[in-house]
mmCIF file of N, CA and C in Angstrom:
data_model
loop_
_atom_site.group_PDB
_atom_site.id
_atom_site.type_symbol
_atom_site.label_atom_id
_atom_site.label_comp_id
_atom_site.label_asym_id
_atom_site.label_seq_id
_atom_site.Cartn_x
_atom_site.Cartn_y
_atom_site.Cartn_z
ATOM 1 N N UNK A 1 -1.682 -0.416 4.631
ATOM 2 C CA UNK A 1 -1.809 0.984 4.302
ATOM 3 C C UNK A 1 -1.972 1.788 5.583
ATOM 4 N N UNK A 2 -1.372 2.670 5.608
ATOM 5 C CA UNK A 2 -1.197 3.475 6.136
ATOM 6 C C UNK A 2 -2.554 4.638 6.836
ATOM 7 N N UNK A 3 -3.220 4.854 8.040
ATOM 8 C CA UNK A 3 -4.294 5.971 7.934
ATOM 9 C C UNK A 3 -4.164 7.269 7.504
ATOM 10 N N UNK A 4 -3.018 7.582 7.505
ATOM 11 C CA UNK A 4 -2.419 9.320 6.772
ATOM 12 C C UNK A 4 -2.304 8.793 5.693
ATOM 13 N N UNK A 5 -3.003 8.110 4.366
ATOM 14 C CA UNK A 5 -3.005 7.813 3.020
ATOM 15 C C UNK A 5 -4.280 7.216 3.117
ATOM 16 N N UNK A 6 -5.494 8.366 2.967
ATOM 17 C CA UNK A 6 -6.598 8.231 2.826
ATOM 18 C C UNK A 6 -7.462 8.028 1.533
ATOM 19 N N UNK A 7 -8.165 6.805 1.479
ATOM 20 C CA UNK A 7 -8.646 6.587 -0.078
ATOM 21 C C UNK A 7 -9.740 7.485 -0.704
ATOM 22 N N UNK A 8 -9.911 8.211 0.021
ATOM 23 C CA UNK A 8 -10.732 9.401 -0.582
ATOM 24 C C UNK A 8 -10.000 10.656 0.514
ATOM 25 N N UNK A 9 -10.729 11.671 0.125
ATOM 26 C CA UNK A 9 -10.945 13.334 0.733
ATOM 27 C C UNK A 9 -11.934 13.154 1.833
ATOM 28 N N UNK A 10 -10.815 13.850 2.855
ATOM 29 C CA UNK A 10 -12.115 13.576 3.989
ATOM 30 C C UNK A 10 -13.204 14.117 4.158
ATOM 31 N N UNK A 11 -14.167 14.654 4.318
ATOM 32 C CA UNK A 11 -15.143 15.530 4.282
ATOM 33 C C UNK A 11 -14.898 16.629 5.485
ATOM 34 N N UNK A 12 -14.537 15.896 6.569
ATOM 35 C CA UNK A 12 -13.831 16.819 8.097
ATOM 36 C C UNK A 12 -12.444 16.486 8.389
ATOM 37 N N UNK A 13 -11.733 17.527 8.636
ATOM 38 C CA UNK A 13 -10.800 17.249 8.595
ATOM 39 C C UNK A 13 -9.982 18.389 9.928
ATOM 40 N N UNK A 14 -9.554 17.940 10.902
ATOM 41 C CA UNK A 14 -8.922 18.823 12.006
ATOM 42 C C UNK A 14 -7.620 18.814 12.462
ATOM 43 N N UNK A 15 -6.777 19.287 12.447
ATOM 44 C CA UNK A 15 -4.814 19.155 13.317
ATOM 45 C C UNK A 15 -4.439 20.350 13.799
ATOM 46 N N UNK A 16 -4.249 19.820 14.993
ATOM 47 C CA UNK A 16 -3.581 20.940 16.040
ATOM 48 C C UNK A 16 -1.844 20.093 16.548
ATOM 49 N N UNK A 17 -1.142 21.000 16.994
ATOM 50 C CA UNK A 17 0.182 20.537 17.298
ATOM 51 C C UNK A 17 0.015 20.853 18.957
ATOM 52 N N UNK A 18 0.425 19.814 19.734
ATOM 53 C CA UNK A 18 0.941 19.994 20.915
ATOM 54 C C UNK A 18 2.452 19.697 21.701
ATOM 55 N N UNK A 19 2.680 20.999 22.405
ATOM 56 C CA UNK A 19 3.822 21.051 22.842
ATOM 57 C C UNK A 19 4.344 19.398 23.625
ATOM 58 N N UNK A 20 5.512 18.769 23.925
ATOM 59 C CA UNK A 20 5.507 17.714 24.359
ATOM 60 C C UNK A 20 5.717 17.927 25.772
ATOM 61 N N UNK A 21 4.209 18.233 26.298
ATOM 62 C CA UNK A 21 4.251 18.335 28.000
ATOM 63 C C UNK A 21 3.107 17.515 28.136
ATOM 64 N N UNK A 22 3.187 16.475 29.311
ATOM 65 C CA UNK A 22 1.844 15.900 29.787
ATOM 66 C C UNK A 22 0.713 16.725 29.911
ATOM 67 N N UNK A 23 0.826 17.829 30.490
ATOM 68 C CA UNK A 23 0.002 18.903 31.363
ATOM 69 C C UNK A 23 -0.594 19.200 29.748
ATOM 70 N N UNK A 24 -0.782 18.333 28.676
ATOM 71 C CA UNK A 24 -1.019 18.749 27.525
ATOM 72 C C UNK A 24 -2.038 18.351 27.129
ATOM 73 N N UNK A 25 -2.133 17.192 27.809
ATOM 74 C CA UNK A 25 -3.096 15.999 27.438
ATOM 75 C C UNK A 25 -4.491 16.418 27.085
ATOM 76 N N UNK A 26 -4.538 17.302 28.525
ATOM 77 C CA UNK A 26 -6.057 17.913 28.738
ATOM 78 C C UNK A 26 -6.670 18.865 27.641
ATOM 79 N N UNK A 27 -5.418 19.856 26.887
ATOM 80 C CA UNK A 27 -5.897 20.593 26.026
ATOM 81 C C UNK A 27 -5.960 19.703 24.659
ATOM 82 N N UNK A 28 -5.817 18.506 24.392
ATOM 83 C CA UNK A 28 -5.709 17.466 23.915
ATOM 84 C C UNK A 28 -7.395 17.158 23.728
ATOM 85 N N UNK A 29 -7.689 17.034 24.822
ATOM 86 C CA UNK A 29 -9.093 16.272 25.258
ATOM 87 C C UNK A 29 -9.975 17.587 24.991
ATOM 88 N N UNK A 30 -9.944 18.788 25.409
ATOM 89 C CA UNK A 30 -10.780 19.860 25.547
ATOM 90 C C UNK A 30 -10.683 20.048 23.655
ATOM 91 N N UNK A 31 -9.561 20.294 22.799
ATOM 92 C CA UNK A 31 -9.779 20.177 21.568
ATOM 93 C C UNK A 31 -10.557 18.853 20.998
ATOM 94 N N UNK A 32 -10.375 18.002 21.025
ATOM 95 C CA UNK A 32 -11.268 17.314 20.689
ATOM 96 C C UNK A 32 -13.073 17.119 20.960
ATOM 97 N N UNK A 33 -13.257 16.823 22.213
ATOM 98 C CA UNK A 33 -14.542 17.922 22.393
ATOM 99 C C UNK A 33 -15.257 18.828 21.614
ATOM 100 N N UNK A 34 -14.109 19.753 21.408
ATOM 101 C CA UNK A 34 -14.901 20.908 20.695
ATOM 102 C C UNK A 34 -15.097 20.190 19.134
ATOM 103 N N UNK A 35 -13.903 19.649 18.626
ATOM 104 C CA UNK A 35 -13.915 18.808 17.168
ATOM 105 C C UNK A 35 -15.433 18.419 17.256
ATOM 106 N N UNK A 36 -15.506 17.138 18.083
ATOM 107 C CA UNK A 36 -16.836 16.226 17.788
ATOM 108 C C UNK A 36 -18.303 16.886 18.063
ATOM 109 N N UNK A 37 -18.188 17.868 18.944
ATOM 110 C CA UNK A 37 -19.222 18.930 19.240
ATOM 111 C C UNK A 37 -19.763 19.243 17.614
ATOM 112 N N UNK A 38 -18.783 20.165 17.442
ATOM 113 C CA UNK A 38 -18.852 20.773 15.512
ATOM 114 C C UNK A 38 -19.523 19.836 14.812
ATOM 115 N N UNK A 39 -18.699 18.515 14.793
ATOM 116 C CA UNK A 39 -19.054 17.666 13.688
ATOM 117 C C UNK A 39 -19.984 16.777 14.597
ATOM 118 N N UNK A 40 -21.178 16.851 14.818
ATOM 119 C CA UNK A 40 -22.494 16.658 15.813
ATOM 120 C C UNK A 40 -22.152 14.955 15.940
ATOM 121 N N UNK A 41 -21.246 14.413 16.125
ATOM 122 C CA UNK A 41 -20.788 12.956 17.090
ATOM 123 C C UNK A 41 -21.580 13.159 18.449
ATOM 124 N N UNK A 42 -22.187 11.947 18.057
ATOM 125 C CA UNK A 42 -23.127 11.594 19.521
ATOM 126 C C UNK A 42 -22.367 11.523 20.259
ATOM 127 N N UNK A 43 -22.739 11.461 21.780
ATOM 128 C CA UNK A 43 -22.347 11.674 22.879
ATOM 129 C C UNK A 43 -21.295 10.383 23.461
ATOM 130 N N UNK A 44 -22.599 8.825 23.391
ATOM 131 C CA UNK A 44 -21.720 8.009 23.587
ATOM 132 C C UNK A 44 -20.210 7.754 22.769
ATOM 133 N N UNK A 45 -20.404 8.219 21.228
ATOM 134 C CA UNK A 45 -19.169 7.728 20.660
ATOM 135 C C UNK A 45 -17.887 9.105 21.129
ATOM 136 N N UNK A 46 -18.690 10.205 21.048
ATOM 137 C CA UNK A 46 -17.688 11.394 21.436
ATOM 138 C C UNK A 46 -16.752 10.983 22.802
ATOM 139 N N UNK A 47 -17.503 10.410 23.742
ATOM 140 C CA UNK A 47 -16.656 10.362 25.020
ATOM 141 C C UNK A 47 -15.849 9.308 24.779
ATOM 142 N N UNK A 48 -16.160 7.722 23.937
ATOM 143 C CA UNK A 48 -15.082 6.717 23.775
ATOM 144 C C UNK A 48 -14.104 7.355 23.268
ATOM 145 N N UNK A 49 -14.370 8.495 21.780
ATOM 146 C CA UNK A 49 -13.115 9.162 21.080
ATOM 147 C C UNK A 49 -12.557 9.614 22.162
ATOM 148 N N UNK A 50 -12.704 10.480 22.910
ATOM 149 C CA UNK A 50 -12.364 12.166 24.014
ATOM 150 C C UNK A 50 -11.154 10.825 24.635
ATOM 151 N N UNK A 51 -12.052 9.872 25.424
ATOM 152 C CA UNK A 51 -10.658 8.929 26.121
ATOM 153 C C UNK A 51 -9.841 8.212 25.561
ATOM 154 N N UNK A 52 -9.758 7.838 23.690
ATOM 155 C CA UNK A 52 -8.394 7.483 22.925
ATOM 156 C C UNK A 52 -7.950 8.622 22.953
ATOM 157 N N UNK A 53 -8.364 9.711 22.601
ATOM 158 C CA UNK A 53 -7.403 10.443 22.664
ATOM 159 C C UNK A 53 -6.607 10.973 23.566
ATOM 160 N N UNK A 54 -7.077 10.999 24.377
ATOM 161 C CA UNK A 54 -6.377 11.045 26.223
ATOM 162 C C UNK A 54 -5.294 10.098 25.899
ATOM 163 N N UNK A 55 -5.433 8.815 25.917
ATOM 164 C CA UNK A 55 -4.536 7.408 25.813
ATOM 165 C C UNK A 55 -3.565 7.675 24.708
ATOM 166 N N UNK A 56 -3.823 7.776 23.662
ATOM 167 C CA UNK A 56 -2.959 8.233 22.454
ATOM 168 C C UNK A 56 -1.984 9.401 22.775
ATOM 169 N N UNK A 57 -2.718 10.655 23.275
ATOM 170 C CA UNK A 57 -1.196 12.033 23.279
ATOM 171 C C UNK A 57 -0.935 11.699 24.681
ATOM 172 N N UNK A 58 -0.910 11.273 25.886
ATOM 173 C CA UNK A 58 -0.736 10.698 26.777
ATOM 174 C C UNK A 58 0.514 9.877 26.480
ATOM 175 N N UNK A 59 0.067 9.042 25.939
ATOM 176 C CA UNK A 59 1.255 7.691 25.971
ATOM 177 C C UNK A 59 2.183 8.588 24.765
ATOM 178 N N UNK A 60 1.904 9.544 23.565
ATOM 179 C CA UNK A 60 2.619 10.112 22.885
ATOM 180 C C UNK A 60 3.790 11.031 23.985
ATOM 181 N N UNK A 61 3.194 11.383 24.977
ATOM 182 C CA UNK A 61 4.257 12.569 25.439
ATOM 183 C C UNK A 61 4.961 11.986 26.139
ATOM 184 N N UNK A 62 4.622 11.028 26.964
ATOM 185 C CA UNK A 62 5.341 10.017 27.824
ATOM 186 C C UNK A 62 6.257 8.997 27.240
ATOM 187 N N UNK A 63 6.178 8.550 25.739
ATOM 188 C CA UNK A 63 7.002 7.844 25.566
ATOM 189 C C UNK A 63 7.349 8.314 24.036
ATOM 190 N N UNK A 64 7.107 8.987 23.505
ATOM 191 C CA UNK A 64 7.646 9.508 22.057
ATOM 192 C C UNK A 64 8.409 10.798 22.713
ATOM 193 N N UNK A 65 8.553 10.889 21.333
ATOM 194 C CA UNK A 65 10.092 12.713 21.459
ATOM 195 C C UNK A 65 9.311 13.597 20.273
ATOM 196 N N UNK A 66 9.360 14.937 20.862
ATOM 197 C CA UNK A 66 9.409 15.696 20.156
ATOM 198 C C UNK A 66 7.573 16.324 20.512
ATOM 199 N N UNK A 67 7.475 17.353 19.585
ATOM 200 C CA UNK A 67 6.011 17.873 19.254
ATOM 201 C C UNK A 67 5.273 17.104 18.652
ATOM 202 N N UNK A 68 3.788 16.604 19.502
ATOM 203 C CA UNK A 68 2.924 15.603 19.123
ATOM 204 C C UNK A 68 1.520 16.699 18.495
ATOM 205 N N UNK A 69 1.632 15.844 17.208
ATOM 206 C CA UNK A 69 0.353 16.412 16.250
ATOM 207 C C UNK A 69 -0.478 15.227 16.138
ATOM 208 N N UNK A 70 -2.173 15.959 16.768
ATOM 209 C CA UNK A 70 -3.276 15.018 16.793
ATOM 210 C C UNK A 70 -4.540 15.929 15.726
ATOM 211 N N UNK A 71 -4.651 14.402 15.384
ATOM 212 C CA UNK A 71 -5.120 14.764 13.694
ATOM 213 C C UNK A 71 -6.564 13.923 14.001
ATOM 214 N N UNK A 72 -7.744 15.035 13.583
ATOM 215 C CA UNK A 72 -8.755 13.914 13.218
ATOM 216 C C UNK A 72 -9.353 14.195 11.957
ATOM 217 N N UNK A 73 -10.075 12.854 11.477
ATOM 218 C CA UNK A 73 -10.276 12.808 9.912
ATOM 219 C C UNK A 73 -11.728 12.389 9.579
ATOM 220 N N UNK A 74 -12.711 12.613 8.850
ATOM 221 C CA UNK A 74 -14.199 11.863 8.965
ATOM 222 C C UNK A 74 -13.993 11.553 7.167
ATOM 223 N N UNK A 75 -14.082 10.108 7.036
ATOM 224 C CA UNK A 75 -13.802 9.971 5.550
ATOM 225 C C UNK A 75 -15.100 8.445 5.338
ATOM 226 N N UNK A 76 -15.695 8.584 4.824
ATOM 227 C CA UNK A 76 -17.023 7.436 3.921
ATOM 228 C C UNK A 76 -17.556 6.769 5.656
ATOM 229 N N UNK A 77 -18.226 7.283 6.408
ATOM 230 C CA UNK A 77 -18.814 6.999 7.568
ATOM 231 C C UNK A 77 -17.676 6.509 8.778
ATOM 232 N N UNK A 78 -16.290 7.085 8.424
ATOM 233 C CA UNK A 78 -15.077 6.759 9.815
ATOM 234 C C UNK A 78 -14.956 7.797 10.222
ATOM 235 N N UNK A 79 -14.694 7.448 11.580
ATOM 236 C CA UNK A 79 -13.549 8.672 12.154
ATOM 237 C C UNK A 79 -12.353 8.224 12.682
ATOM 238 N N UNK A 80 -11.269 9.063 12.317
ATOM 239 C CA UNK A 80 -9.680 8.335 12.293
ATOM 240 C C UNK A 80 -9.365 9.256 13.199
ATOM 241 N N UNK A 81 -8.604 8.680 14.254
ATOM 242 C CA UNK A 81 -7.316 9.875 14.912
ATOM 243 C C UNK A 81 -6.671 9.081 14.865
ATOM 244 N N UNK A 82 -5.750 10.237 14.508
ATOM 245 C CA UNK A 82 -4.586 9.796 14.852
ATOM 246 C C UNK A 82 -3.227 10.865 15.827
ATOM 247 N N UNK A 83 -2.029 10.524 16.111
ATOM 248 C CA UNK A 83 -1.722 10.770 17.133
ATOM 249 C C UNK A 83 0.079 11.067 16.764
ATOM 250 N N UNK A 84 0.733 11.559 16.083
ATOM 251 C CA UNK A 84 2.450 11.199 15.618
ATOM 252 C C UNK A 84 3.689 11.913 16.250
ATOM 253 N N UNK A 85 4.260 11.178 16.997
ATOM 254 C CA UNK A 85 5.372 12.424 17.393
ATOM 255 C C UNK A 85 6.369 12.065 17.052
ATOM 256 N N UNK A 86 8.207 12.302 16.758
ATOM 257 C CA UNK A 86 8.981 12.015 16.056
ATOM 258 C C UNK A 86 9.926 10.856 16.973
ATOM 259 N N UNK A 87 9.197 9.872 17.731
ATOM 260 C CA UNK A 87 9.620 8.727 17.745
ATOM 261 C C UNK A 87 9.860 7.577 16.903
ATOM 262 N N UNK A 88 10.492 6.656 16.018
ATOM 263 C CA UNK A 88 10.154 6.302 15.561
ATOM 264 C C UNK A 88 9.715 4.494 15.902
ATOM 265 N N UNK A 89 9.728 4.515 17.276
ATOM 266 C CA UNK A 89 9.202 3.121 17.839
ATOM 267 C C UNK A 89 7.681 2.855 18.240
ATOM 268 N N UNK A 90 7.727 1.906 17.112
ATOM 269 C CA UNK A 90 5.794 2.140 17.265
ATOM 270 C C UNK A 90 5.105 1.635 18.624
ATOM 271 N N UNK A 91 4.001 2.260 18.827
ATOM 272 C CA UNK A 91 3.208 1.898 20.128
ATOM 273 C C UNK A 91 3.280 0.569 20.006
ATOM 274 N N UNK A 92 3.264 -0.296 21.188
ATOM 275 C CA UNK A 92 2.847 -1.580 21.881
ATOM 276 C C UNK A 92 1.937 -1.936 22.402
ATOM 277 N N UNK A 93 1.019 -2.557 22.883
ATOM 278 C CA UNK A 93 0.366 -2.746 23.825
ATOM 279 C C UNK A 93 1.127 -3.939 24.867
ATOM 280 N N UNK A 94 1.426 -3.593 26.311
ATOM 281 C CA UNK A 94 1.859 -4.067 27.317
ATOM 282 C C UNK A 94 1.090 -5.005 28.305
ATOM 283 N N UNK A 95 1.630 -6.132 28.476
ATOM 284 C CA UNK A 95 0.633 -6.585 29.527
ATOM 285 C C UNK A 95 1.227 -6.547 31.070
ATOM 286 N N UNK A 96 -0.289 -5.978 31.433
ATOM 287 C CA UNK A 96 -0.102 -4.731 32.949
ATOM 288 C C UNK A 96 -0.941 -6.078 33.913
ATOM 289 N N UNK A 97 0.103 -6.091 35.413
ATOM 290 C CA UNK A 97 -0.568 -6.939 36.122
ATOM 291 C C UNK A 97 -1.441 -6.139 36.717
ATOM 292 N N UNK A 98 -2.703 -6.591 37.378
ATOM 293 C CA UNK A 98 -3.608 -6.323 38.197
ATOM 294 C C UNK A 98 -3.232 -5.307 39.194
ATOM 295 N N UNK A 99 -2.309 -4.924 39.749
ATOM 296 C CA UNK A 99 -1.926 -4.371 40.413
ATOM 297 C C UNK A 99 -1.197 -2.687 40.186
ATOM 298 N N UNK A 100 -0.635 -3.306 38.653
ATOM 299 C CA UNK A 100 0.180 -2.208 37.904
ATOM 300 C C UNK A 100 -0.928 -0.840 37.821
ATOM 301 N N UNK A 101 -0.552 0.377 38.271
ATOM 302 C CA UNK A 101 -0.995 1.777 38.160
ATOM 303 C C UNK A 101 -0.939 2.235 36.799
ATOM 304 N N UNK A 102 -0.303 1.455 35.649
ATOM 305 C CA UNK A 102 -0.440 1.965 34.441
ATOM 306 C C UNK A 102 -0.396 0.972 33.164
ATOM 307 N N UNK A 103 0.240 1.265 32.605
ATOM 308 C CA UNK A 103 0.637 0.377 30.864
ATOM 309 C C UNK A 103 -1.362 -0.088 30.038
ATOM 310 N N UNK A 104 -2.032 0.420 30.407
ATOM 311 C CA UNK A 104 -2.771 0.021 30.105
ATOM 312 C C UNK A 104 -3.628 0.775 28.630
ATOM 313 N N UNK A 105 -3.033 1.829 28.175
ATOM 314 C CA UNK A 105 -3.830 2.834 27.704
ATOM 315 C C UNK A 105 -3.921 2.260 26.576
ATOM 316 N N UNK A 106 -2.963 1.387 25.583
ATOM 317 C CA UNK A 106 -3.483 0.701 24.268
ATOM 318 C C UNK A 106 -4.529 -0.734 24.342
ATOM 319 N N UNK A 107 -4.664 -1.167 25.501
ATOM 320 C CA UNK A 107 -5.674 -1.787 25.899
ATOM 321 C C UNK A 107 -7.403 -1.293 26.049
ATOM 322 N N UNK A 108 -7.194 -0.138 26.149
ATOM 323 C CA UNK A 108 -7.958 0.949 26.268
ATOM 324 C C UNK A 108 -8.165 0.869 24.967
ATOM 325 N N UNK A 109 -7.315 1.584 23.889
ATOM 326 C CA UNK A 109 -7.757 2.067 22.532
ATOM 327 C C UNK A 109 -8.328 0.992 21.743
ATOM 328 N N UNK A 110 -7.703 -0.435 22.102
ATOM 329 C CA UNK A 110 -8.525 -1.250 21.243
ATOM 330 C C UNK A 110 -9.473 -1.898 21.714
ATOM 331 N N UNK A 111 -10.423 -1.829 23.059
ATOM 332 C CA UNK A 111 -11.337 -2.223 23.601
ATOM 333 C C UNK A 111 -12.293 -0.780 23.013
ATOM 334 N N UNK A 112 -11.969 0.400 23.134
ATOM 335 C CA UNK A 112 -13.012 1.612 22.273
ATOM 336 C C UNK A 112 -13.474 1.575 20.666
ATOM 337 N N UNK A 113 -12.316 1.215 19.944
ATOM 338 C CA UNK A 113 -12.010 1.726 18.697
ATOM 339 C C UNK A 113 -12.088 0.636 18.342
ATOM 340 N N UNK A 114 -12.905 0.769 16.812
ATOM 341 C CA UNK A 114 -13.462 -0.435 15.829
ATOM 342 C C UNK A 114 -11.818 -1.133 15.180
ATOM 343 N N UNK A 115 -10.830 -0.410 15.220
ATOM 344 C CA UNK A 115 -9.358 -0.416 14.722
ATOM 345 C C UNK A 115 -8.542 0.188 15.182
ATOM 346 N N UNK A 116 -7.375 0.146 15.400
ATOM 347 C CA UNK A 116 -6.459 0.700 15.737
ATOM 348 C C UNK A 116 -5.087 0.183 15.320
ATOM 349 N N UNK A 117 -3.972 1.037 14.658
ATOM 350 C CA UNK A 117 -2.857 0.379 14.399
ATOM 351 C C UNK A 117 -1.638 1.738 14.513
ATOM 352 N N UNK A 118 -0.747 1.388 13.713
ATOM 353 C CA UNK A 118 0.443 2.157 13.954
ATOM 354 C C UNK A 118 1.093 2.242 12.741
ATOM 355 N N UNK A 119 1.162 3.394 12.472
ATOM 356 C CA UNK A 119 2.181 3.427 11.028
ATOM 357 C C UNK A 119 3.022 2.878 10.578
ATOM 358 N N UNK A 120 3.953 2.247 9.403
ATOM 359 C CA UNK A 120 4.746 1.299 9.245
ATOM 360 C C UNK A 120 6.145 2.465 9.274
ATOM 361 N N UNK A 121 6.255 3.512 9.903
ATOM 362 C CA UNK A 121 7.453 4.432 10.185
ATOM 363 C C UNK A 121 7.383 4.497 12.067
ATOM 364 N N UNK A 122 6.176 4.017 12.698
ATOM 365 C CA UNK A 122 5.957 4.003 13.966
ATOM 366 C C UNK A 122 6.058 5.515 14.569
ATOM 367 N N UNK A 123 5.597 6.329 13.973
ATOM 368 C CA UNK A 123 5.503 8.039 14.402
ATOM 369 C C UNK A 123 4.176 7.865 14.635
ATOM 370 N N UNK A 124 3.087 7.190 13.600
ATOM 371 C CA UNK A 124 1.388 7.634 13.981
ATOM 372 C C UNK A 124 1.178 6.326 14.356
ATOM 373 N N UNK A 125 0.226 6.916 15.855
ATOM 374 C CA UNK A 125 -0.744 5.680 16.531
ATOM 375 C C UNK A 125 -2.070 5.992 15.972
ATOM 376 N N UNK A 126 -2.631 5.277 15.369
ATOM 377 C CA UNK A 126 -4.285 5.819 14.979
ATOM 378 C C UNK A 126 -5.470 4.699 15.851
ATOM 379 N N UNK A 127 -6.612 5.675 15.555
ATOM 380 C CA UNK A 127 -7.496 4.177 15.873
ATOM 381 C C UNK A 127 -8.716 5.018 15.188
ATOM 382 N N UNK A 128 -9.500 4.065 14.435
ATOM 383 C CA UNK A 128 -10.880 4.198 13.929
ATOM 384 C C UNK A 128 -12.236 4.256 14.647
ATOM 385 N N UNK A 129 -13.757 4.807 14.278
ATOM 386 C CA UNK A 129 -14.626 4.644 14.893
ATOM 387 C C UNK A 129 -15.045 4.373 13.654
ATOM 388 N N UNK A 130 -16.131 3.889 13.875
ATOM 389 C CA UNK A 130 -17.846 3.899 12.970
ATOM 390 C C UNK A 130 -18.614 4.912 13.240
ATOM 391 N N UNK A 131 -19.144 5.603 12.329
ATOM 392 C CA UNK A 131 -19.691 7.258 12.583
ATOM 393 C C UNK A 131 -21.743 6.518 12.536
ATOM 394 N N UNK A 132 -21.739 5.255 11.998
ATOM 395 C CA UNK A 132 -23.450 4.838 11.831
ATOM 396 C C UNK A 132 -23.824 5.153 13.192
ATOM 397 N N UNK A 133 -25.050 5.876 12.880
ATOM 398 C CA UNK A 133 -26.170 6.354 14.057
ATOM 399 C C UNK A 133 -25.739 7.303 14.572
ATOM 400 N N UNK A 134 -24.961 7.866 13.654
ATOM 401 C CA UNK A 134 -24.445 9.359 14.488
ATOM 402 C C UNK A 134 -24.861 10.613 13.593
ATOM 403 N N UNK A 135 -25.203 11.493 14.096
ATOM 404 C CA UNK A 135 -25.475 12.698 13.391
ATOM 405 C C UNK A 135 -24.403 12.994 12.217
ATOM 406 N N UNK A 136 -23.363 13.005 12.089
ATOM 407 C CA UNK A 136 -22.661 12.967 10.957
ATOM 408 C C UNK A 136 -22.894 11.888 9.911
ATOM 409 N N UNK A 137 -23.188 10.491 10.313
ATOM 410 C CA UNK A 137 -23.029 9.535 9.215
ATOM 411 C C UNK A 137 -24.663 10.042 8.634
ATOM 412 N N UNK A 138 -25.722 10.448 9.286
ATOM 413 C CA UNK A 138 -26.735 10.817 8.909
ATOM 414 C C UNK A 138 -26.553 12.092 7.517
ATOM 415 N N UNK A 139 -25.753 12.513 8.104
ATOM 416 C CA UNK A 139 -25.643 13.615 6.914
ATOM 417 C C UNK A 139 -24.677 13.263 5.275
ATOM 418 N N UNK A 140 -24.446 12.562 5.493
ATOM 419 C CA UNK A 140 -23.878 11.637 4.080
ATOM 420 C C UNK A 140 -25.108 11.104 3.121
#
C-alpha cells in the first residue's frame, strides 16, 4: 500500500509545490520547519525530518522531471513525507564509495526514518517517523 492511501484522515495535513530548481531545496527545508514548529515536533525528531526532506526534494530535482510536491501527513501517532515529481523511476538507494561526494541521500533517509519506500507508480518517495514523546503524539 501505498502512503498517499491513508487508512484513516490525517489529523495534520500540509502540501506545497516546488518549482524544479535545486536552489529549491532550501525553501523545501525552511517550509518544513515552519510545518513541525506548528505541529509542536520536538526538536530532535524535527531536525532528522528537516534533513529527509533536504534528501528527498534534493534527489527529487536532481533526478526526477517536472514540479516536485512535498506533502506532510500526521495520521494515528506517524509522520509521513512524502516527496512526488512526474518521474516515473522510483528512487534507489546507490552504493557510494568512501570517496564518492554524493549518492548517498537514500542512505540517509533510511538510517533517519522508522520507514521509507516508494510508490508502486515510482513518482512518491516517502519515509515515516514515530511522533511517541513528541508534543503532538501527546495530544492524541
Amino acid at each position: 500500500m501505498s502512503p498517499t492511501r491513508l487508512p484513516t484522515q490525517p489529523q495534520h495535513r500540509f502540501e506545497t509545490v516546488l518549482a524544479p530548481e535545486l536552489a529549491r531545496v532550501s525553501d523545501a527545508r525552511r517550509s518544513a520547519s515552519a510545518v513541525l514548529r506548528l505541529w509542536d515536533v520536538g526538536k530532535p525528531l524535527a531536525d532528522d525530518v528537516q534533513l529527509v526532506v533536504s534528501e528527498l526534494v534534493a534527489n527529487a530535482m536532481e533526478h526526477g522531471s517536472g514540479w516536485v510536491a512535498l506533502r506532510f501527513a500526521e495520521t494515528a501517532g506517524n509522520l509521513t513525507v512524502e516527496v512526488t515529481d512526474a518521474n516515473h523511476v522510483p528512487a534507489r538507494m546507490r552504493c557510494s564509495k568512501p570517496d564518492d561526494p554524493r549518492g548517498r541521500g537514500l542512505v540517509i533517509v533510511a538510517a533517519l526514518a522508522q520507514k521509507w519506500g516508494v510508490s508502486e507508480n515510482g513518482r512518491t518517495t516517502w519515509a515515516r517517523f514515530i511522533l511517541e514523546g513528541t508534543a503532538m503524539a501527546a495530544a492524541d
